[in-house]
Amino acid sequence: MKKLLTAVAMLFMLNACSGQQANTQADPVNITSLGQSEITEVRAADVIPTYPKRGKSIERTFVHQPPLIPHKAQYPINLKKNSCMNCHSPAKAKRMKATEIDVSHLLADSKLNKHYYNCTQCHVPQADNKQPLVDNDFSAK
Ligand code: HEC
Ligand code: HEC
């Protein structure tokens, strides 16, 4: 039984290796369901946006403005978890060197008011984008 298991494991490993080799081949891959597919259009990768330095908040432009997020905001917010709270919850903020969420976001028992759960509904990231995110043909004339 043990020998059989080892043989099966070896087969899996061999398979994994051959898979890797196939990926490095430059020739077009012929997959029957998709047909012959060749990549003809290539372009340079998008320029990575630069965010303000960690630990620096962006000055607010009006009173009670939800502060802009000075870092990337692709942290998942879903039914199971709110990743923003990993750094901004009152319990963790100090250790993560982040600002605690505003008291208005908390209930009397210091738990997050669920009305404020979807952080990016009000807080938006601010980055220096080296290329436009959307086309803009606005003209003032
Ligand atoms: C890995 C830790 C971490 C995570 C996760 C994180 N942040 Fe931050 N955040 C920081 C740090 C550090 C700063 C800079 C210090 C500061 O100004 O609070 C910051 C700053 C901010 C600020 C500016 C605060 C101010 O007073 O100007 C906002 C707003 C913010 N984050 C919102 C969010 C939101 C919304 C999410 C989830 C999408 C999130 N953060 C996830 C660490 C984090
Ligand atoms: C309904 C809109 C709204 C939602 C949702 C929301 N916020 Fe805010 N947030 C605000 C506003 C408005 C302020 C500014 C409060 C003020 O200055 O009066 C603020 C302030 C903050 C601050 C700065 C606090 C300070 O003392 O400077 C942080 C950090 C923050 N929010 C993080 C979060 C995080 C993390 C979430 C998600 C768990 C979240 N916010 C959800 C509107 C929102």
mmCIF file of C-alpha atoms and ligand atoms in Angstrom:
data_model
loop_
_atom_site.group_PDB
_atom_site.id
_atom_site.type_symbol
_atom_site.label_atom_id
_atom_site.label_comp_id
_atom_site.label_asym_id
_atom_site.label_seq_id
_atom_site.Cartn_x
_atom_site.Cartn_y
_atom_site.Cartn_z
ATOM 1 C CA MET A 1 0.000 0.000 0.000
ATOM 2 C CA LYS A 2 2.769 2.414 1.003
ATOM 3 C CA LYS A 3 4.662 1.642 -2.236
ATOM 4 C CA LEU A 4 1.532 2.285 -4.272
ATOM 5 C CA LEU A 5 1.014 5.655 -2.558
ATOM 6 C CA THR A 6 4.641 6.626 -3.231
ATOM 7 C CA ALA A 7 4.252 5.675 -6.905
ATOM 8 C CA VAL A 8 1.094 7.786 -7.176
ATOM 9 C CA ALA A 9 2.839 10.715 -5.487
ATOM 10 C CA MET A 10 5.800 10.402 -7.899
ATOM 11 C CA LEU A 11 3.430 10.416 -10.854
ATOM 12 C CA PHE A 12 1.865 13.627 -9.581
ATOM 13 C CA MET A 13 5.280 15.223 -9.182
ATOM 14 C CA LEU A 14 6.323 14.180 -12.687
ATOM 15 C CA ASN A 15 3.123 15.635 -14.049
ATOM 16 C CA ALA A 16 3.765 18.904 -12.251
ATOM 17 C CA CYS A 17 7.275 19.099 -13.749
ATOM 18 C CA SER A 18 6.166 18.405 -17.300
ATOM 19 C CA GLY A 19 3.452 21.045 -16.894
ATOM 20 C CA GLN A 20 6.054 23.627 -16.014
ATOM 21 C CA GLN A 21 8.152 22.752 -19.053
ATOM 22 C CA ALA A 22 5.179 23.156 -21.368
ATOM 23 C CA ASN A 23 4.604 26.677 -20.052
ATOM 24 C CA THR A 24 8.051 27.845 -21.061
ATOM 25 C CA GLN A 25 7.583 26.831 -24.710
ATOM 26 C CA ALA A 26 7.048 29.817 -26.972
ATOM 27 C CA ASP A 27 5.162 27.927 -29.700
ATOM 28 C CA PRO A 28 1.395 28.491 -29.855
ATOM 29 C CA VAL A 29 -0.583 25.939 -27.855
ATOM 30 C CA ASN A 30 -3.134 23.945 -29.783
ATOM 31 C CA ILE A 31 -6.153 23.346 -27.579
ATOM 32 C CA THR A 32 -8.971 21.740 -29.539
ATOM 33 C CA SER A 33 -11.751 23.491 -27.643
ATOM 34 C CA LEU A 34 -10.218 26.930 -28.128
ATOM 35 C CA GLY A 35 -8.475 26.381 -31.439
ATOM 36 C CA GLN A 36 -4.998 27.658 -32.260
ATOM 37 C CA SER A 37 -4.394 30.757 -30.212
ATOM 38 C CA GLU A 38 -1.557 33.126 -30.897
ATOM 39 C CA ILE A 39 -0.871 36.291 -28.959
ATOM 40 C CA THR A 40 -0.292 38.950 -31.568
ATOM 41 C CA GLU A 41 -1.165 42.149 -29.713
ATOM 42 C CA VAL A 42 1.283 43.108 -27.011
ATOM 43 C CA ARG A 43 1.590 46.337 -25.084
ATOM 44 C CA ALA A 44 3.666 47.658 -22.205
ATOM 45 C CA ALA A 45 2.338 46.988 -18.701
ATOM 46 C CA ASP A 46 0.326 49.741 -17.025
ATOM 47 C CA VAL A 47 2.329 52.200 -14.961
ATOM 48 C CA ILE A 48 1.928 51.437 -11.266
ATOM 49 C CA PRO A 49 0.233 54.321 -9.411
ATOM 50 C CA THR A 50 2.213 55.871 -6.591
ATOM 51 C CA TYR A 51 0.538 56.512 -3.271
ATOM 52 C CA PRO A 52 1.663 59.040 -0.653
ATOM 53 C CA LYS A 53 4.225 57.667 1.773
ATOM 54 C CA ARG A 54 2.845 55.356 4.468
ATOM 55 C CA GLY A 55 2.022 57.178 7.658
ATOM 56 C CA LYS A 56 1.083 60.424 5.945
ATOM 57 C CA SER A 57 -2.527 61.461 5.699
ATOM 58 C CA ILE A 58 -3.743 63.708 2.898
ATOM 59 C CA GLU A 59 -4.929 67.131 3.978
ATOM 60 C CA ARG A 60 -8.712 67.436 4.044
ATOM 61 C CA THR A 61 -10.361 70.077 1.894
ATOM 62 C CA PHE A 62 -13.526 70.572 3.926
ATOM 63 C CA VAL A 63 -14.759 69.879 7.437
ATOM 64 C CA HIS A 64 -16.115 66.349 8.031
ATOM 65 C CA GLN A 65 -14.706 65.175 4.704
ATOM 66 C CA PRO A 66 -14.123 61.421 4.769
ATOM 67 C CA PRO A 67 -10.313 61.431 4.587
ATOM 68 C CA LEU A 68 -8.807 60.142 1.330
ATOM 69 C CA ILE A 69 -7.030 56.791 1.530
ATOM 70 C CA PRO A 70 -3.277 57.358 1.093
ATOM 71 C CA HIS A 71 -2.601 53.716 0.132
ATOM 72 C CA LYS A 72 -4.018 51.076 -2.218
ATOM 73 C CA ALA A 73 -7.578 50.160 -1.335
ATOM 74 C CA GLN A 74 -7.934 46.667 -2.797
ATOM 75 C CA TYR A 75 -8.258 45.116 0.651
ATOM 76 C CA PRO A 76 -11.270 42.780 0.619
ATOM 77 C CA ILE A 77 -14.476 43.905 2.324
ATOM 78 C CA ASN A 78 -17.013 41.083 2.217
ATOM 79 C CA LEU A 79 -19.556 39.187 4.294
ATOM 80 C CA LYS A 80 -16.851 37.240 6.164
ATOM 81 C CA LYS A 81 -14.215 39.913 6.758
ATOM 82 C CA ASN A 82 -13.425 43.570 6.598
ATOM 83 C CA SER A 83 -9.666 43.801 5.959
ATOM 84 C CA CYS A 84 -9.586 47.549 6.618
ATOM 85 C CA MET A 85 -10.371 46.806 10.253
ATOM 86 C CA ASN A 86 -7.160 44.730 10.490
ATOM 87 C CA CYS A 87 -5.320 48.028 10.733
ATOM 88 C CA HIS A 88 -7.899 50.688 11.529
ATOM 89 C CA SER A 89 -9.968 49.087 14.323
ATOM 90 C CA PRO A 90 -9.484 50.797 17.693
ATOM 91 C CA ALA A 91 -7.918 47.578 19.002
ATOM 92 C CA LYS A 92 -5.271 47.297 16.259
ATOM 93 C CA ALA A 93 -4.688 50.836 14.947
ATOM 94 C CA LYS A 94 -1.908 51.792 17.340
ATOM 95 C CA ARG A 95 0.127 48.660 16.625
ATOM 96 C CA MET A 96 -0.367 49.075 12.847
ATOM 97 C CA LYS A 97 0.559 52.804 13.042
ATOM 98 C CA ALA A 98 -2.762 53.660 11.378
ATOM 99 C CA THR A 99 -5.445 56.154 12.442
ATOM 100 C CA GLU A 100 -8.318 54.680 14.403
ATOM 101 C CA ILE A 101 -11.670 54.813 12.633
ATOM 102 C CA ASP A 102 -13.708 57.847 13.613
ATOM 103 C CA VAL A 103 -15.854 57.504 16.784
ATOM 104 C CA SER A 104 -18.901 58.132 14.583
ATOM 105 C CA HIS A 105 -18.235 54.661 13.051
ATOM 106 C CA LEU A 106 -18.579 52.935 16.426
ATOM 107 C CA LEU A 107 -21.560 51.788 18.446
ATOM 108 C CA ALA A 108 -21.796 52.424 22.199
ATOM 109 C CA ASP A 109 -20.090 49.067 22.893
ATOM 110 C CA SER A 110 -17.119 50.132 20.705
ATOM 111 C CA LYS A 111 -18.042 47.656 17.948
ATOM 112 C CA LEU A 112 -18.147 48.811 14.325
ATOM 113 C CA ASN A 113 -21.544 50.216 13.375
ATOM 114 C CA LYS A 114 -22.528 48.075 10.389
ATOM 115 C CA HIS A 115 -23.787 51.190 8.583
ATOM 116 C CA TYR A 116 -20.095 52.003 8.191
ATOM 117 C CA TYR A 117 -19.052 48.510 7.108
ATOM 118 C CA ASN A 118 -18.498 49.353 3.444
ATOM 119 C CA CYS A 119 -15.534 51.706 3.968
ATOM 120 C CA THR A 120 -14.844 52.442 0.304
ATOM 121 C CA GLN A 121 -18.365 53.771 -0.147
ATOM 122 C CA CYS A 122 -17.121 56.981 1.482
ATOM 123 C CA HIS A 123 -13.314 56.704 1.521
ATOM 124 C CA VAL A 124 -11.554 56.658 -1.835
ATOM 125 C CA PRO A 125 -7.873 56.100 -2.544
ATOM 126 C CA GLN A 126 -5.817 59.001 -3.875
ATOM 127 C CA ALA A 127 -2.811 58.142 -6.002
ATOM 128 C CA ASP A 128 -0.514 59.905 -8.411
ATOM 129 C CA ASN A 129 -1.491 58.098 -11.585
ATOM 130 C CA LYS A 130 1.069 58.397 -14.346
ATOM 131 C CA GLN A 131 -1.482 57.505 -16.973
ATOM 132 C CA PRO A 132 -5.190 58.396 -17.153
ATOM 133 C CA LEU A 133 -7.535 55.809 -15.608
ATOM 134 C CA VAL A 134 -10.393 56.778 -17.903
ATOM 135 C CA ASP A 135 -10.473 58.553 -21.239
ATOM 136 C CA ASN A 136 -11.361 62.195 -20.950
ATOM 137 C CA ASP A 137 -12.167 64.435 -23.895
ATOM 138 C CA PHE A 138 -13.557 67.289 -21.830
ATOM 139 C CA SER A 139 -13.224 70.691 -23.417
ATOM 140 C CA ALA A 140 -14.189 73.977 -21.768
ATOM 141 C CA LYS A 141 -14.840 75.632 -25.132
HETATM 142 C C1 HEC B 1 -1.899 47.058 6.451
HETATM 143 C C2 HEC B 1 -2.587 48.052 7.259
HETATM 144 C C3 HEC B 1 -3.714 48.836 6.625
HETATM 145 C C4 HEC B 1 -4.834 48.346 5.977
HETATM 146 C C5 HEC B 1 -5.226 46.885 5.738
HETATM 147 C C6 HEC B 1 -5.624 49.490 5.618
HETATM 148 N N1 HEC B 1 -4.998 50.643 6.018
HETATM 149 FE FE1 HEC B 1 -5.678 52.522 5.812
HETATM 150 N N2 HEC B 1 -3.954 53.283 6.554
HETATM 151 C C7 HEC B 1 -2.908 52.522 7.052
HETATM 152 C C8 HEC B 1 -1.815 53.409 7.441
HETATM 153 C C9 HEC B 1 -0.488 52.978 8.040
HETATM 154 C C10 HEC B 1 -2.255 54.709 7.135
HETATM 155 C C11 HEC B 1 -1.462 56.017 7.284
HETATM 156 C C12 HEC B 1 -1.587 56.566 8.641
HETATM 157 C C13 HEC B 1 -2.884 57.284 8.741
HETATM 158 O O1 HEC B 1 -2.990 58.414 8.215
HETATM 159 O O2 HEC B 1 -3.815 56.717 9.313
HETATM 160 C C14 HEC B 1 -3.613 54.607 6.618
HETATM 161 C C15 HEC B 1 -4.412 55.676 6.281
HETATM 162 C C16 HEC B 1 -5.760 55.575 5.950
HETATM 163 C C17 HEC B 1 -6.691 56.689 5.845
HETATM 164 C C18 HEC B 1 -6.351 58.161 6.076
HETATM 165 C C19 HEC B 1 -6.622 58.531 7.501
HETATM 166 C C20 HEC B 1 -6.426 60.021 7.742
HETATM 167 O O3 HEC B 1 -6.651 60.444 8.876
HETATM 168 O O4 HEC B 1 -6.063 60.751 6.817
HETATM 169 C C21 HEC B 1 -7.908 56.170 5.500
HETATM 170 C C22 HEC B 1 -9.195 56.927 5.273
HETATM 171 C C23 HEC B 1 -7.748 54.738 5.390
HETATM 172 N N3 HEC B 1 -6.431 54.416 5.675
HETATM 173 C C24 HEC B 1 -8.757 53.870 5.051
HETATM 174 C C25 HEC B 1 -8.568 52.517 4.823
HETATM 175 C C26 HEC B 1 -9.566 51.661 4.211
HETATM 176 C C27 HEC B 1 -10.948 52.109 3.762
HETATM 177 C C28 HEC B 1 -9.015 50.413 4.161
HETATM 178 C C29 HEC B 1 -9.613 49.177 3.533
HETATM 179 C C30 HEC B 1 -9.948 49.286 2.123
HETATM 180 C C31 HEC B 1 -7.687 50.489 4.765
HETATM 181 N N4 HEC B 1 -7.447 51.788 5.118
HETATM 182 C C32 HEC B 1 -6.838 49.409 4.961
HETATM 183 C C33 HEC B 1 -2.884 51.151 7.169
HETATM 184 C C34 HEC B 1 -3.822 50.285 6.629
HETATM 185 C C1 HEC B 2 -20.928 56.677 5.488
HETATM 186 C C2 HEC B 2 -19.580 57.118 5.140
HETATM 187 C C3 HEC B 2 -18.401 56.423 5.812
HETATM 188 C C4 HEC B 2 -18.142 55.071 5.884
HETATM 189 C C5 HEC B 2 -18.960 53.922 5.323
HETATM 190 C C6 HEC B 2 -16.864 54.936 6.571
HETATM 191 N N1 HEC B 2 -16.383 56.176 6.899
HETATM 192 FE FE1 HEC B 2 -14.615 56.575 7.805
HETATM 193 N N2 HEC B 2 -15.089 58.569 7.901
HETATM 194 C C7 HEC B 2 -16.219 59.134 7.326
HETATM 195 C C8 HEC B 2 -16.225 60.555 7.624
HETATM 196 C C9 HEC B 2 -17.286 61.543 7.171
HETATM 197 C C10 HEC B 2 -15.061 60.813 8.399
HETATM 198 C C11 HEC B 2 -14.620 62.148 8.950
HETATM 199 C C12 HEC B 2 -15.242 62.358 10.279
HETATM 200 C C13 HEC B 2 -15.117 63.793 10.725
HETATM 201 O O1 HEC B 2 -14.020 64.352 10.641
HETATM 202 O O2 HEC B 2 -16.134 64.339 11.118
HETATM 203 C C14 HEC B 2 -14.367 59.536 8.544
HETATM 204 C C15 HEC B 2 -13.179 59.360 9.227
HETATM 205 C C16 HEC B 2 -12.405 58.211 9.168
HETATM 206 C C17 HEC B 2 -11.030 58.095 9.641
HETATM 207 C C18 HEC B 2 -10.185 59.195 10.267
HETATM 208 C C19 HEC B 2 -10.461 59.289 11.722
HETATM 209 C C20 HEC B 2 -9.663 60.402 12.383
HETATM 210 O O3 HEC B 2 -9.673 60.449 13.621
HETATM 211 O O4 HEC B 2 -9.035 61.213 11.693
HETATM 212 C C21 HEC B 2 -10.630 56.805 9.391
HETATM 213 C C22 HEC B 2 -9.279 56.210 9.689
HETATM 214 C C23 HEC B 2 -11.764 56.118 8.808
HETATM 215 N N3 HEC B 2 -12.814 56.986 8.688
HETATM 216 C C24 HEC B 2 -11.734 54.801 8.418
HETATM 217 C C25 HEC B 2 -12.863 54.096 7.990
HETATM 218 C C26 HEC B 2 -12.914 52.657 7.828
HETATM 219 C C27 HEC B 2 -11.746 51.711 8.030
HETATM 220 C C28 HEC B 2 -14.180 52.344 7.432
HETATM 221 C C29 HEC B 2 -14.783 50.965 7.210
HETATM 222 C C30 HEC B 2 -14.770 50.076 8.356
HETATM 223 C C31 HEC B 2 -14.925 53.603 7.299
HETATM 224 N N4 HEC B 2 -14.090 54.639 7.671
HETATM 225 C C32 HEC B 2 -16.239 53.734 6.869
HETATM 226 C C33 HEC B 2 -17.174 58.488 6.596
HETATM 227 C C34 HEC B 2 -17.298 57.111 6.449
#
